[in-house]
Tab-separated table of C-alpha atoms in Angstrom:
chain	number	residue	atom	x	y	z
A	16	GLU	CA	5.422	-27.860	2.251
A	17	LEU	CA	2.518	-27.311	4.692
A	18	LYS	CA	2.843	-24.775	7.091
A	19	VAL	CA	0.456	-24.416	9.996
A	20	GLU	CA	0.615	-21.125	12.186
A	21	GLN	CA	-1.123	-20.206	15.246
A	22	ASN	CA	-1.294	-17.026	16.983
A	23	PRO	CA	-1.050	-15.836	19.619
A	24	LEU	CA	1.628	-18.226	20.952
A	25	PHE	CA	0.774	-17.191	24.620
A	26	LEU	CA	-2.451	-15.662	25.912
A	27	SER	CA	-3.046	-14.467	29.267
A	28	MET	CA	-6.572	-13.482	30.024
A	29	GLN	CA	-8.846	-12.795	32.882
A	30	GLU	CA	-11.793	-14.763	33.787
A	31	GLY	CA	-14.850	-13.882	32.128
A	32	LYS	CA	-13.217	-12.193	29.084
A	33	ASN	CA	-13.683	-13.377	25.533
A	34	TYR	CA	-10.888	-14.126	23.104
A	35	THR	CA	-9.948	-15.845	19.875
A	36	ILE	CA	-7.045	-18.101	18.679
A	37	TYR	CA	-6.198	-18.046	15.117
A	38	CYS	CA	-4.934	-20.907	12.861
A	39	ASN	CA	-3.711	-20.071	9.488
A	40	TYR	CA	-2.497	-22.988	7.042
A	41	SER	CA	-0.741	-22.787	3.682
A	42	THR	CA	-2.522	-25.305	1.426
A	43	THR	CA	-5.743	-27.085	0.906
A	44	SER	CA	-6.923	-29.051	3.837
A	45	ASP	CA	-9.450	-32.005	3.972
A	46	ARG	CA	-10.112	-31.453	7.625
A	47	LEU	CA	-9.060	-29.517	10.592
A	48	TYR	CA	-8.692	-30.460	14.120
A	49	TRP	CA	-8.469	-28.552	17.531
A	50	TYR	CA	-6.882	-30.124	20.470
A	51	ARG	CA	-6.177	-29.419	24.090
A	52	GLN	CA	-3.114	-30.403	25.989
A	53	ASP	CA	-2.571	-30.166	29.650
A	54	PRO	CA	0.943	-30.035	30.968
A	55	GLY	CA	2.637	-33.390	30.701
A	56	LYS	CA	-0.533	-34.974	29.318
A	57	SER	CA	-1.638	-36.391	25.844
A	58	LEU	CA	-3.984	-34.591	23.398
A	59	GLU	CA	-7.626	-34.297	24.146
A	60	SER	CA	-9.774	-33.949	20.978
A	61	LEU	CA	-11.977	-30.832	20.927
A	62	PHE	CA	-13.364	-30.354	17.415
A	63	VAL	CA	-13.217	-31.730	13.953
A	64	LEU	CA	-14.090	-29.290	11.172
A	65	LEU	CA	-14.927	-30.813	7.842
A	66	SER	CA	-16.071	-28.143	5.294
A	67	ASN	CA	-16.080	-24.622	4.630
A	68	GLY	CA	-18.325	-22.633	7.023
A	69	ALA	CA	-18.284	-25.364	9.521
A	70	VAL	CA	-18.855	-24.204	13.070
A	71	LYS	CA	-18.833	-26.265	16.212
A	72	GLN	CA	-19.464	-25.453	19.807
A	73	GLU	CA	-18.893	-27.174	23.100
A	74	GLY	CA	-19.433	-25.196	26.332
A	75	ARG	CA	-17.429	-22.039	26.319
A	76	LEU	CA	-15.354	-22.888	23.091
A	77	MET	CA	-16.412	-22.487	19.494
A	78	ALA	CA	-14.512	-23.369	16.341
A	79	SER	CA	-15.011	-22.311	12.988
A	80	LEU	CA	-13.403	-22.926	9.553
A	81	ASP	CA	-12.936	-20.938	6.518
A	82	THR	CA	-11.362	-22.914	3.790
A	83	LYS	CA	-11.111	-20.192	1.338
A	84	ALA	CA	-9.105	-18.020	3.727
A	85	ARG	CA	-7.336	-21.086	5.011
A	86	LEU	CA	-8.125	-20.132	8.440
A	87	SER	CA	-9.697	-21.662	11.460
A	88	THR	CA	-10.621	-19.827	14.712
A	89	LEU	CA	-11.144	-21.056	18.300
A	90	HIS	CA	-13.198	-18.619	20.273
A	91	ILE	CA	-13.423	-18.664	23.981
A	92	THR	CA	-16.350	-17.079	25.693
A	93	ALA	CA	-16.318	-16.027	29.292
A	94	ALA	CA	-13.059	-17.738	30.176
A	95	VAL	CA	-12.857	-19.748	33.342
A	96	HIS	CA	-9.494	-21.044	35.060
A	97	ASP	CA	-10.262	-24.651	33.948
A	98	LEU	CA	-9.663	-23.717	30.317
A	99	SER	CA	-6.020	-23.000	31.016
A	100	ALA	CA	-3.976	-25.252	28.981
A	101	THR	CA	-2.327	-25.414	25.489
A	102	TYR	CA	-4.446	-25.518	22.454
A	103	PHE	CA	-3.363	-26.972	19.018
A	104	CYS	CA	-4.770	-26.780	15.594
A	105	ALA	CA	-3.908	-29.516	13.213
A	106	VAL	CA	-4.460	-29.888	9.491
A	107	ASP	CA	-5.307	-33.179	7.991
A	108	ILE	CA	-4.450	-33.728	4.331
A	109	LEU	CA	-5.220	-37.060	2.420
A	110	ARG	CA	-2.669	-37.707	-0.412
A	111	HIS	CA	-2.294	-41.023	-2.088
A	112	SER	CA	-4.636	-42.802	0.460
A	113	ALA	CA	-2.256	-41.601	3.054
A	114	SER	CA	-3.516	-39.197	5.847
A	115	LYS	CA	-1.423	-37.220	8.349
A	116	LEU	CA	-1.789	-34.456	10.635
A	117	THR	CA	0.495	-31.377	10.570
A	118	PHE	CA	0.355	-29.345	13.789
A	119	GLY	CA	0.587	-25.734	14.732
A	120	THR	CA	2.921	-24.458	17.256
A	121	GLY	CA	0.244	-24.303	19.972
A	122	THR	CA	-1.284	-21.416	22.051
A	123	ARG	CA	-0.578	-21.451	25.755
A	124	LEU	CA	-3.538	-20.107	27.466
A	125	GLN	CA	-3.595	-18.952	30.874
A	126	VAL	CA	-6.805	-17.851	32.646
A	127	THR	CA	-6.224	-15.698	35.656
A	128	LEU	CA	-8.665	-14.885	38.540
B	11	ASP	CA	-12.283	-50.219	26.661
B	12	GLY	CA	-10.440	-49.778	23.287
B	13	GLY	CA	-7.458	-47.433	23.204
B	14	ILE	CA	-3.616	-46.888	22.573
B	15	THR	CA	-1.170	-47.931	25.213
B	16	GLN	CA	2.207	-46.483	25.284
B	17	SER	CA	5.010	-47.800	27.518
B	18	PRO	CA	6.980	-47.052	29.305
B	19	LYS	CA	5.604	-43.642	30.554
B	20	TYR	CA	9.143	-42.461	31.374
B	21	LEU	CA	12.355	-43.661	29.806
B	22	PHE	CA	15.904	-42.774	30.438
B	23	ARG	CA	18.643	-43.334	27.828
B	24	LYS	CA	22.410	-43.248	28.183
B	25	GLU	CA	24.478	-41.641	25.347
B	26	GLY	CA	25.047	-44.057	22.512
B	27	GLN	CA	22.288	-46.346	23.558
B	28	ASN	CA	19.300	-47.543	21.412
B	29	VAL	CA	15.896	-47.546	23.152
B	30	THR	CA	12.519	-48.796	21.926
B	31	LEU	CA	9.286	-47.236	22.783
B	32	SER	CA	6.043	-49.275	22.707
B	33	CYS	CA	2.869	-48.470	21.137
B	34	GLU	CA	-0.138	-50.967	21.103
B	35	GLN	CA	-3.818	-50.318	20.017
B	36	ASN	CA	-6.877	-52.522	20.315
B	37	LEU	CA	-9.001	-50.172	18.266
B	38	ASN	CA	-8.537	-52.121	14.875
B	39	HIS	CA	-7.225	-48.962	13.399
B	40	ASP	CA	-5.397	-49.300	10.206
B	41	ALA	CA	-2.962	-46.280	10.327
B	42	MET	CA	-0.603	-45.534	13.115
B	43	TYR	CA	1.657	-42.604	13.737
B	44	TRP	CA	4.705	-41.375	15.918
B	45	TYR	CA	5.029	-37.633	16.905
B	46	ARG	CA	7.736	-35.929	18.914
B	47	GLN	CA	7.058	-32.947	21.067
B	48	ASP	CA	9.746	-30.629	22.326
B	49	PRO	CA	8.886	-28.295	25.163
B	50	GLY	CA	6.754	-25.342	24.337
B	51	GLN	CA	6.440	-26.608	20.607
B	52	GLY	CA	3.772	-28.450	18.537
B	53	LEU	CA	4.172	-32.125	17.488
B	54	ARG	CA	6.165	-33.225	14.511
B	55	LEU	CA	5.722	-36.466	12.687
B	56	ILE	CA	8.422	-39.015	12.919
B	57	TYR	CA	7.093	-42.093	10.970
B	58	TYR	CA	3.695	-43.271	10.012
B	59	SER	CA	2.318	-46.519	8.769
B	60	GLN	CA	-1.116	-47.121	6.777
B	61	ILE	CA	-0.846	-50.883	6.783
B	62	VAL	CA	1.085	-53.782	8.139
B	63	ASN	CA	4.589	-54.157	6.691
B	64	ASP	CA	4.679	-50.883	5.284
B	65	PHE	CA	5.662	-47.323	6.717
B	66	GLN	CA	6.710	-43.891	5.466
B	67	LYS	CA	9.098	-41.276	6.914
B	68	GLY	CA	7.576	-38.307	8.339
B	69	ASP	CA	9.296	-34.939	8.728
B	70	ILE	CA	11.993	-35.764	11.207
B	71	ALA	CA	12.824	-39.496	10.729
B	72	GLU	CA	16.518	-39.272	10.991
B	73	GLY	CA	17.733	-41.158	13.977
B	74	TYR	CA	14.566	-43.224	14.248
B	75	SER	CA	13.428	-46.675	13.065
B	76	VAL	CA	10.089	-48.430	13.228
B	77	SER	CA	8.354	-51.558	12.260
B	78	ARG	CA	4.727	-52.696	11.687
B	79	GLU	CA	4.653	-56.376	11.834
B	80	LYS	CA	1.240	-56.564	13.467
B	81	LYS	CA	-1.820	-54.216	12.899
B	82	GLU	CA	-1.974	-53.599	16.677
B	83	SER	CA	1.811	-52.628	17.076
B	84	PHE	CA	4.041	-49.930	16.007
B	85	PRO	CA	7.283	-49.639	18.006
B	86	LEU	CA	9.654	-46.799	17.694
B	87	THR	CA	13.386	-47.233	18.195
B	88	VAL	CA	15.512	-44.125	19.044
B	89	THR	CA	18.906	-44.949	17.718
B	90	SER	CA	22.334	-43.588	18.850
B	91	ALA	CA	22.238	-41.543	15.583
B	92	GLN	CA	19.480	-39.347	17.189
B	93	LYS	CA	21.782	-36.694	18.758
B	94	ASN	CA	19.013	-34.826	20.777
B	95	PRO	CA	16.247	-37.405	21.580
B	96	THR	CA	15.038	-35.789	24.736
B	97	ALA	CA	11.303	-35.182	24.258
B	98	PHE	CA	7.814	-36.321	24.817
B	99	TYR	CA	6.743	-38.893	22.266
B	100	LEU	CA	3.208	-39.524	21.243
B	101	CYS	CA	1.652	-42.355	19.281
B	102	ALA	CA	-1.584	-42.164	17.385
B	103	SER	CA	-3.827	-44.288	15.392
B	104	ARG	CA	-6.631	-43.680	12.786
B	105	VAL	CA	-9.254	-45.866	11.291
B	106	ASP	CA	-9.402	-45.952	7.555
B	107	SER	CA	-12.896	-44.785	6.724
B	108	LEU	CA	-14.630	-41.698	5.653
B	109	ASP	CA	-15.712	-40.656	9.055
B	110	TYR	CA	-12.283	-41.005	10.687
B	111	GLY	CA	-10.599	-39.435	13.594
B	112	TYR	CA	-7.235	-39.781	15.410
B	113	THR	CA	-6.803	-41.382	18.761
B	114	PHE	CA	-3.559	-40.453	20.814
B	115	GLY	CA	-1.820	-42.429	23.539
B	116	SER	CA	-0.747	-41.085	26.799
B	117	GLY	CA	2.841	-40.498	25.693
B	118	THR	CA	6.400	-41.591	26.632
B	119	ARG	CA	8.790	-38.999	28.191
B	120	LEU	CA	12.364	-39.825	27.084
B	121	THR	CA	15.303	-38.342	28.841
B	122	VAL	CA	19.058	-38.674	27.910
B	123	VAL	CA	21.182	-38.984	31.081
């Protein structure tokens, strides 16, 4: 059974600081996604990582993937209050022509002034 | 604009009552999914469908039923057998191609009264 673990579960950080969210998964993955969720809202797609060593950046967020270690990271640079949200990683596995996402538990990020 | 429409946004269910959540997409996507989210937790897969007239159970299918009579529609019925249905329900779809991504609806919040 695929397990996806994120840590930390809750992160309170000051504006301007850097931090990293970690996503570990237990089996070989075809691709890995990062999503953002604001309270009461749906998921917003941030990144799709397709292969080992993939790195993607958008603004203050950068995601990377190490398939050998089964680890993805979401790095936050110089945090701002607008980044406060819950962040999920999700692992996508294609088996017998069926693909489905398995989500981590999420990391609730609170950026304080 | 293409997208996924979930309705209603809020739904209240009495004990012992069946309710149906609607999910419609005009993206011409092949696969559709239903996820459940409980407060402070990640998303868990209820059911998914790769093609019309075919669907598979996810990790927490007990107490739920689905149908896929049309490519655009994937309604979820929460039956009286689901003892704890209060949650946020998200529908998603995915195009069946090498370069695929998931699109999520805006969600339905179901509360038992």
